[in-house]
Structure formats: C-alpha cells, structure tokens
Amino acid sequence: MKSIAVFCGSRMGASESYREGAIALGKELANRGIALVYGGASVGTMGVIADTVLAEGGRVIGVIPEVLMNREIAHPNLTELIVVSSMHERKAKMAELADGFISMPGGAGTLEEFFEIYTWAQIGIHQKPNGLLNINHFYDPLLAMFDHMVKEEFVQAKHRSMLLVNADPKVLLDQFQMYEASSVKTF
C-alpha cells in the first residue's frame, strides 16, 4: 500500500482525542512509508494529520478545490498540492491517488466523502479497503445504522462486513493489509 486517502475535519472537534487520533494515524502512516492523500487544508484535524506525517518525514499530497483555497487555508508545506475546480474533481482525484480510504471523525463533508467511496466499493467501481477510525466511539451511531440497514435488508451483510473499523490506527492499517474485496452488489 503506497498511499491512503484520509477524510477528516476542517475543525478540531469537541474532544482532544480527535487531535491525538490524527497524530497517531499520521505517525503510523509515515512509519509504514504510506503517503497521505487528503483535502489539502492546514486547519482542523486535516492540518494536524498533514503536519504529523510531514514531521515524521512522510509524503503528503493535498487535493483542494479552488473555492476552498482561502476558506480551508491551503497547507503551504505539502509534498504536493493539487488544486482542482470542484468538490467532485477533488474526490475523484483523491480516489485515483489512493490505495485505500480512512474516515476519521468529521462533519457532513467527511460523511459525504465516506459514503461516496463506500458506495463505489459496493457497486464495484473500486476494490480498495475503506475504514472508519472510530476515535472516542464517534462512529458507533453510524455503525448501528449500518446494522439496522442490514436487518431491514437494504444493505447486504457482505457489504456491511467490507467496512473496516477500529479505534487504533495500527490495527486498522493491519486490517487494510489483509483486506479482500467482496463481490459487487446484486439486486
């Protein structure tokens, strides 16, 4: 695995554990020689993970749309910053560059990025691992919703199980190494 896209927040969140989780994931990526692909900002947990990977000697590729260059304050010290014209282009470029995807705690944008990548895996657009870094049990309500969708037969159990979840970045990245894509969605 050469690179992982990390979806995370432009804010820090209410708990110090989110910042600590970004640092832990950043260190683990750098220590494994895995490049970080992310949204290109210098603020929030986005900035923390980028700064950590860079401080540990790792490679960081930011992908930011023009409209967010000033709002999210583009990170000035990245290995590479790719400026795109739209959010759609941002997600497509990140997906192209990444060998897997991790969603850290974040807001609506993080969830939107997660769900698009998850859906793409379900229908066979990619066969890359997709995980939730469940810091401070942030994603427990979402995981309960996934279980409910399986129970109500809107999501197949094999697609629920393709979602990798852990609070420890080391364990989550180990899960990525052993990941085997499930078959595509059938109707």
Backbone as a ProteinNet text record, in pm:
[ID]
protein_1_A
[PRIMARY]
MKSIAVFCGSRMGASESYREGAIALGKELANRGIALVYGGASVGTMGVIADTVLAEGGRVIGVIPEVLMNREIAHPNLTELIVVSSMHERKAKMAELADGFISMPGGAGTLEEFFEIYTWAQIGIHQKPNGLLNINHFYDPLLAMFDHMVKEEFVQAKHRSMLLVNADPKVLLDQFQMYEASSVKTF
[TERTIARY]
84.7	0	89.3	75.8	162.5	101.5	-32.6	-96.8	-237.7	-279.3	-414.3	-475.5	-599	-674.2	-741	-726.1	-788.7	-888.1	-1013.4	-1118.9	-1131.5	-1122.7	-1129	-1175.6	-1182.8	-1247.2	-1159.1	-1221.8	-1155	-1168.2	-1226.8	-1236.6	-1171.2	-1145.1	-1078.9	-1174.9	-1301.9	-1395.3	-1389.4	-1482.9	-1500.4	-1400.2	-1340.4	-1252.2	-1107.7	-1016.5	-873.2	-835.8	-918.4	-888.5	-888.2	-959.9	-961	-825.8	-770.8	-637.6	-533.8	-543.2	-449.3	-460.1	-582.3	-602.7	-542.1	-552.1	-491.5	-339.8	-283.4	-138.3	-97.9	-170.9	-138	-146.3	-251.2	-264.3	-153.7	-124.5	-17.4	116.7	149.2	274.9	278.3	168.1	162.8	177.6	113.5	129.1	275.2	336	475.5	568.4	547.1	633.1	623.8	510.5	492.4	528.4	567.7	602.9	483.1	366.3	242.4	216.9	203.7	176.2	33.4	16	-115.8	-171.1	-292.6	-368.2	-485.4	-503.4	-609.9	-654.9	-744.3	-809.3	-727.7	-601.7	-512.1	-514.5	-593.9	-607.2	-504.2	-483.7	-391.6	-465.8	-597.8	-678.6	-742	-788.8	-860.1	-774.6	-841.6	-767.9	-698.9	-745.6	-677.1	-534.3	-520.1	-387.8	-301	-361.9	-286.2	-226.2	-306.9	-252.8	-145.7	-166.4	-65.1	64.4	54.8	173.8	248.6	174.3	236.4	311.3	247	313.5	440.1	431	547.5	658.7	622.5	721.7	791.9	721.7	778.7	853.1	868.4	942.5	862.3	729.2	643.1	603.9	533	488.5	340.4	304	166	122.2	12.7	-46.3	-182.1	-198.2	-324.7	-400.1	-530.9	-616.7	-725.6	-723.6	-815.7	-881.6	-1012.8	-1078.6	-1048.8	-1048.7	-1019.9	-1106.2	-1234.2	-1327.1	-1286.5	-1207.9	-1168.4	-1024.5	-955.4	-814.1	-798	-884.2	-873.5	-956.7	-1074.6	-1164.7	-1104.1	-1047.3	-985.5	-836.3	-787.9	-648.5	-556.4	-530.1	-444.9	-312.2	-269.4	-144.7	-26.3	63	171.8	293.8	301.1	425.8	413.2	314.6	292.8	396.8	409.8	493.6	439.4	306.2	239.7	99.7	60.3	-75	-136.2	-246.9	-317.4	-443.4	-456.9	-573.7	-667.2	-792.1	-891.8	-1006.6	-1096.1	-1201.4	-1328.1	-1348.9	-1475	-1455.4	-1555.2	-1553.8	-1559	-1633.6	-1641.1	-1503.3	-1433.3	-1299.5	-1203.8	-1221.7	-1138.6	-1153	-1275.6	-1298.2	-1246.1	-1268.2	-1220.4	-1068	-1001.9	-855.2	-801.9	-864.2	-821.2	-839.1	-950.5	-975.6	-873.7	-838.5	-738.7	-602	-563.9	-431.1	-416.5	-527.1	-522.5	-537.7	-471.2	-484.4	-585.6	-637.9	-736.2	-785.3	-888.4	-955.5	-983.9	-952.5	-985.2	-1063.1	-1175.6	-1252.9	-1232.4	-1177.8	-1166.6	-1295.6	-1315.4	-1430.1	-1429.2	-1547.8	-1560.5	-1706.5	-1732.6	-1867.8	-1933.5	-2028.2	-2106.5	-2018.3	-1916	-1826.7	-1753.2	-1705.9	-1637.2	-1732	-1854.1	-1951.8	-1987.1	-2000.1	-2032	-1920.6	-1794.9	-1681	-1680.7	-1702.5	-1706.7	-1813.6	-1935.2	-2044.9	-2024.7	-1966.3	-1941.6	-1841.8	-1733.6	-1631.8	-1688	-1766.5	-1828.7	-1922.5	-2003.9	-2097	-2021.7	-1913.1	-1831.8	-1779.1	-1739.8	-1691.8	-1806	-1923.4	-2040.1	-2072.3	-2062.9	-2103.2	-1985.3	-1866	-1751.5	-1668.9	-1685.6	-1603	-1458.1	-1439.3	-1303.9	-1309.6	-1195.2	-1183.4	-1084.6	-1078.1	-982.7	-1044.4	-961.7	-1015	-1066.2	-1170.3	-1235.2	-1261.4	-1208	-1221.6	-1262.7	-1315.2	-1350.8	-1254.9	-1185.4	-1104	-1198.1	-1245	-1354.7	-1304.9	-1243.2	-1189.1	-1303.8	-1286.9	-1383.6	-1525.6	-1535	-1663.9	-1748.2	-1681.6	-1750.5	-1847.7	-1805.4	-1886.8	-1983.4	-1993.9	-2087.3	-2230.8	-2285.5	-2422.5	-2434.5	-2333.4	-2335.8	-2329	-2247.4	-2236.6	-2368.2	-2435.9	-2568.6	-2665.6	-2654.3	-2740.5	-2709.8	-2582.5	-2547.2	-2607.6	-2597.7	-2657	-2807.9	-2871	-3015	-3047	-2964.4	-2986.1	-2972.1	-2879.7	-2865.8	-2989.6	-3032.4	-3150.4	-3273.8	-3286	-3401.1	-3381.5	-3269.4	-3237.9	-3222.5	-3166.1	-3128.1	-2979	-2901.8	-2758.4	-2732.4	-2656.6	-2621.2	-2514.2	-2520.6	-2425.6	-2281.4	-2257.2	-2120.4	-2068.9	-2158.5	-2115.7	-2098.3	-2173	-2151.6	-2015.1	-1981	-1855.7	-1732.6	-1750.1	-1633.6	-1586.8	-1665.5	-1628.3	-1540.3	-1416	-1319.9	-1330.2	-1329.4	-1349.1	-1255.3	-1187	-1107.2	-1072.2	-1045.3	-1004.8	-853	-780.6	-635.1	-584	-510.7	-462.5	-376.1	-296.4	-210.8	-295.2	-396.5	-484.1	-561.2	-612.7	-688.4	-600.9	-477.8	-388.6	-348.8	-338	-315	-434.5	-554.9	-674.9	-671.2	-622.3	-611.7	-520.7	-411	-316	-377.7	-475.1	-536.8	-669.3	-709.7	-840.7	-855.7	-968.9	-1007.7	-1147.5	-1160.5	-1287.9	-1395.5	-1517.9	-1630.5	-1685.2	-1771.9	-1830.9	-1921.3	-1945.3	-2024.2	-2170.9	-2238.7	-2379.2	-2466.9	-2555.5	-2655.6	-2792.6	-2887.1	-3018.1	-3125.1
-117.1	0	123.5	203.3	319.8	448.2	459.6	582.7	553.9	633.9	622.6	761.6	771.4	895.7	897.2	1007.2	1023.6	1138.4	1107.2	1208.2	1249.5	1379.9	1426.9	1571.8	1628.9	1757.3	1879.6	1987.7	2117.8	2187.2	2115.7	2161.7	2057.2	2092.1	2000.5	1907.5	1944.7	1863.9	1896.4	1839.9	1874.2	1805.9	1696.2	1617.8	1622.8	1633	1628.3	1494.5	1392.9	1260.7	1262	1352.9	1360.2	1409.7	1509.9	1559.2	1449.2	1383.3	1275.4	1161	1131.1	1026.7	1063.4	1191.5	1238.3	1225.2	1257.1	1242.9	1096.3	1010.1	866.5	808.9	843.8	794	850.3	978.3	1039.1	972	945.2	877.5	737	666.7	529.4	526.4	618.9	625.9	650.8	750.2	783.9	667.5	604.4	492.6	374.9	357.6	248.3	289.5	414.4	462.7	479.1	504.3	523.6	673.1	720.3	862.3	895.9	1015.6	1067.7	1145.2	1111.7	1189.6	1246.5	1377.8	1437.1	1567	1638.9	1756.1	1882.1	1882.9	1994	2111.8	2105.8	2220.3	2217	2334.9	2346.7	2359.2	2350.4	2370.5	2239.4	2237.9	2123.5	1998.5	1883.9	1756.9	1731.5	1798.6	1789.5	1842	1958.1	2016.1	1935	1880.4	1802	1677.6	1603.6	1481.2	1513.5	1618.1	1656.4	1697.9	1782.3	1827	1708.6	1612.2	1495.9	1411.1	1380.7	1299.6	1371	1501.3	1577.9	1577.6	1597.1	1599.1	1464.7	1358.1	1222.6	1183.6	1277.6	1251.1	1184.9	1185.1	1121.8	1215	1157.3	1228.6	1265	1390.2	1436.9	1503.2	1452.1	1508.1	1566.3	1696	1762.4	1785	1769.7	1795.6	1892.2	2013.1	2115.7	2187.6	2209.1	2287.1	2436	2505.5	2649.3	2723.9	2688.8	2759.4	2750	2647.6	2630.9	2672	2721.8	2760.3	2855.9	2955.3	3051.1	3011.7	2953.2	2917.5	2810.3	2706	2599.3	2625.2	2732.3	2772.9	2660.4	2659	2555.8	2545.9	2423.4	2397.1	2438.4	2523.1	2574.4	2483.1	2375.5	2297.8	2152.7	2122.6	1984.7	1937.3	1806.8	1749.4	1789.8	1786.4	1825.7	1877.2	1986.6	2039.2	2045.2	1975	1971.8	2056.2	2158.5	2246.4	2203.2	2175.2	2129	2229.3	2209.6	2308.9	2282.9	2160.1	2131.4	2023.8	2010.6	1904.3	1766.7	1756	1628.8	1588.5	1685.3	1658.6	1624	1687.5	1657.3	1510.7	1465.3	1326	1227.9	1258	1168.9	1161	1273.3	1275.9	1200.7	1221.7	1150.2	1000.1	959.7	816.8	758.8	836.6	792.4	772.4	862	859.6	757.9	716.2	635.8	486.3	408.7	262.9	215.8	308.3	279	409.5	398.4	517.3	500.1	603.3	605.3	732.6	717.1	832.9	848.6	962.8	999.4	1070.8	1097.7	1179	1312.2	1355.5	1480.7	1516.3	1613.9	1663.1	1606.4	1682.1	1637	1608.8	1690.9	1668.7	1536.3	1504	1376.8	1260.8	1270.8	1163.7	1151.1	1263.4	1260	1190.1	1220.7	1155.4	1006.1	971.9	831.4	754.8	809.3	736.7	719.1	817.4	801.6	688.4	687.2	582.6	445.8	439.8	313.5	261.5	350.5	312.1	264	332.9	290.5	148.2	116	-20.3	-121	-86	-174.8	-213.4	-117.7	-144.6	-180.1	-192.1	-242.9	-140.1	-12.1	89.6	79.1	38	10.4	-109.1	-167.5	-281.4	-248.7	-123.8	-77.2	-82.7	-104.2	-104.7	32.5	29.1	150.2	132.7	222.6	205.2	330.4	306.9	415	409.9	519.8	530.1	579.5	486.8	511.2	569.9	685.6	755.1	797.1	766.9	811.6	761.2	645.5	583.8	674.2	764.4	861.4	795.7	685.6	623.5	515.8	495.6	394.3	414.5	536.9	553.4	517	549.3	514.3	362.2	295.9	150.2	83.5	141	89.6	107	218.2	241.2	140.1	111.5	9.2	-126.3	-161.2	-288.2	-287.9	-175	-161.7	-177.7	-117.8	-130.3	-275.6	-349.7	-492.8	-567.1	-541.2	-608	-583.1	-461.4	-424.7	-457.3	-523.6	-575.7	-468.5	-353.7	-251.1	-256.8	-319.9	-342.1	-490.3	-549.2	-690.2	-705.7	-813.6	-836.9	-835.1	-887.8	-888.5	-746	-653.4	-515.2	-442.9	-481.7	-426.5	-472.6	-599.3	-653.5	-601.5	-541.5	-488	-355.8	-298.6	-176.4	-211.2	-167.1	-196.3	-87.7	-128.6	-33.2	-66	37.6	22	160.4	170.2	296.4	312.8	204.6	204.6	206.9	311.9	320.1	201.5	148.4	33.6	-86.8	-113.6	-228.9	-206.9	-86.1	-56.5	-74.4	-25.9	-41.8	-187.8	-264.3	-409.2	-474.6	-432.2	-483.3	-449.2	-331.6	-291.1	-387.1	-428.2	-517.5	-653.3	-697.2	-828.9	-821.3	-703.8	-682.5	-755.4	-820.8	-879.2	-826.6	-766.7	-706.7	-813.2	-780	-871	-854.5	-943.1	-933.3	-809.9	-765.3	-643.6	-666.3	-557	-557.6	-623.9	-707.9	-769.1	-720.3	-721.2	-665.1	-770.4
0	0	0	-105.7	-121.3	-67	-72.9	-26.5	24.3	121.5	176.3	181.5	132.8	144.7	281.5	351	481.1	471.7	503.5	509.5	655.6	682.3	820.6	822.5	940.1	957.4	940	900.4	896.8	1032.7	1127.9	1267.2	1355.5	1480.6	1573.5	1646.5	1655.8	1732	1880.1	1955.6	2096.8	2189.6	2146.4	2232.8	2184.4	2276.8	2245.9	2180.8	2203	2146.5	1993.6	1931	1784.9	1732.8	1799.2	1763.6	1787.4	1900.7	1932.7	1831.4	1788.4	1688.4	1554.3	1516.3	1391.6	1397.8	1513.5	1531.8	1523.5	1592.6	1591.4	1450.5	1376.3	1239.8	1151.5	1165	1086	1110	1236.2	1268.7	1209	1219.9	1168.3	1016.7	946.9	801.6	764.8	827.5	797.2	830.3	945.2	986.2	890.3	825.4	729.9	587	569.2	436.2	344.9	404.3	327.8	315.4	192.8	169.9	210.9	263.8	298.5	180.1	139.5	42.5	121.9	118.3	199	134.3	199.8	143	127.9	170	142.2	237.2	343.9	434.4	546.8	606.6	719.9	852.4	849.4	969.7	1014.9	1140.1	1195.2	1200.9	1206.9	1210.4	1077	970.9	841.6	855.4	916.4	935.5	1028.1	1133.6	1231.5	1167.2	1092	1032.2	928.5	848.4	749.1	817.6	919.3	991.6	1052.9	1105.2	1168.6	1067.6	955.3	852.5	804.4	780	735	839.9	967.7	1075.8	1090.7	1053.9	1062.8	935.5	842.7	720.3	610	622.7	524.1	411.2	317.3	197.2	212	176.3	188.8	58.7	3.2	-117.4	-80.3	-98	-71.8	-201.6	-195.3	-311.2	-264	-317.4	-268.5	-386.4	-377.5	-482.9	-466.8	-578.1	-577.1	-476	-466.4	-378.9	-231.1	-195	-55.4	-26.9	-126.1	-106.8	11.3	22.5	131.7	252.5	230.2	339.1	429	368.7	448.1	468	412.4	425.8	379	250.3	190.2	263.9	289.1	361.2	273.2	325.4	241.8	229.3	306.8	314.5	269.9	190.1	148.7	47.3	36.9	-67	-203.3	-214.2	-338.1	-305.5	-367	-353.3	-492	-508.3	-635.4	-619.7	-700.5	-696.6	-809.4	-773.1	-870	-875.4	-971.1	-991.5	-910.1	-859.1	-789.1	-682.8	-597.4	-496.3	-563.2	-670.6	-743.1	-794.7	-850.7	-902.6	-788.4	-672.7	-555.9	-517.3	-503	-461.9	-565.7	-691.7	-797.9	-797.6	-778.3	-776.3	-654.7	-539.4	-419.3	-437.7	-495.9	-519.9	-616.6	-717.1	-815.1	-749.6	-660	-598.3	-485.4	-425.6	-303.3	-328.8	-244.2	-244	-139.4	-59.7	43.2	103.5	188.7	241.9	390.4	467.7	610.2	638.1	707.1	752.1	901.8	939.8	1079.9	1120.3	1248.2	1286.5	1212.6	1172.5	1098.6	1082.2	1001.1	980.8	856.3	803.7	688.8	567.2	544.6	431.3	442	561.1	583.5	557	607.3	584.5	437.2	368.5	226.1	148.9	182.2	116.5	147.4	273.9	312.9	235.5	232.7	169.3	19.2	-45.7	-189.5	-214.1	-139.7	-156.4	-119.4	-12.5	29.3	-80.3	-136.2	-242.6	-365.6	-399	-513.3	-493	-370.7	-342.5	-357.5	-306.9	-315.8	-459.2	-549.2	-687.5	-777.8	-718.5	-792.8	-867.6	-839.2	-904.7	-857	-731.6	-681.8	-587.9	-562.6	-470.6	-358.7	-319.9	-219.9	-80.5	22.9	158.8	200.9	284.6	331.7	480.2	561.5	705.1	778.5	898.2	990.2	1108	1135.4	1255.6	1365.1	1444.6	1538.8	1671.7	1662.8	1780.2	1871.6	2001	2101.7	2070.1	2004.1	1967.2	1876.9	1804.5	1720.3	1622.9	1561.9	1458	1508.8	1638.8	1691.2	1642	1642	1590.3	1441.7	1362.4	1220.9	1203	1283.1	1274.5	1314.2	1412.7	1448.8	1332.7	1262.1	1145.6	1035.5	1013.4	915.2	952.9	1080.9	1126	1103.6	1126	1102.9	953.6	866.6	722.1	677	738.6	707	754.8	879	935.1	848.8	799.3	717.3	568.9	538.2	405.4	297.1	337.5	240.4	208.7	294.7	273.3	294.8	203.8	217.3	324.8	401.2	509.5	459.5	339.4	286.5	264.2	236.1	216.4	350	449	583.3	634.9	607.4	659.7	585.4	469	398.8	459.2	548.2	616.3	736.4	732.1	838.8	945.3	1071.8	1181.1	1296.2	1346.1	1466.6	1519.2	1649	1710.1	1708.4	1681.1	1681.8	1537.6	1499	1360.6	1319.3	1410.3	1377.6	1339	1419.2	1392.4	1262.4	1242.3	1121.1	996.8	1001	886.4	865.4	973	958.3	888.9	923.9	857.4	708	675.2	534.5	457.9	521.2	455.1	422.1	501.1	481.8	406.6	364.1	303.1	169.7	153.8	25.9	-6.1	-122.7	-162.8	-176.3	-136.4	-155.1	-297	-333.7	-465.8	-475.3	-595.7	-615.4	-580	-558.4	-519.3	-624.4	-576.9	-664	-621.3	-713.9	-683.4	-671.5
[MASK]
+++++++++++++++++++++++++++++++++++++++++++++++++++++++++++++++++++++++++++++++++++++++++++++++++++++++++++++++++++++++++++++++++++++++++++++++++++++++++++++++++++++++++++++++++++++++++++

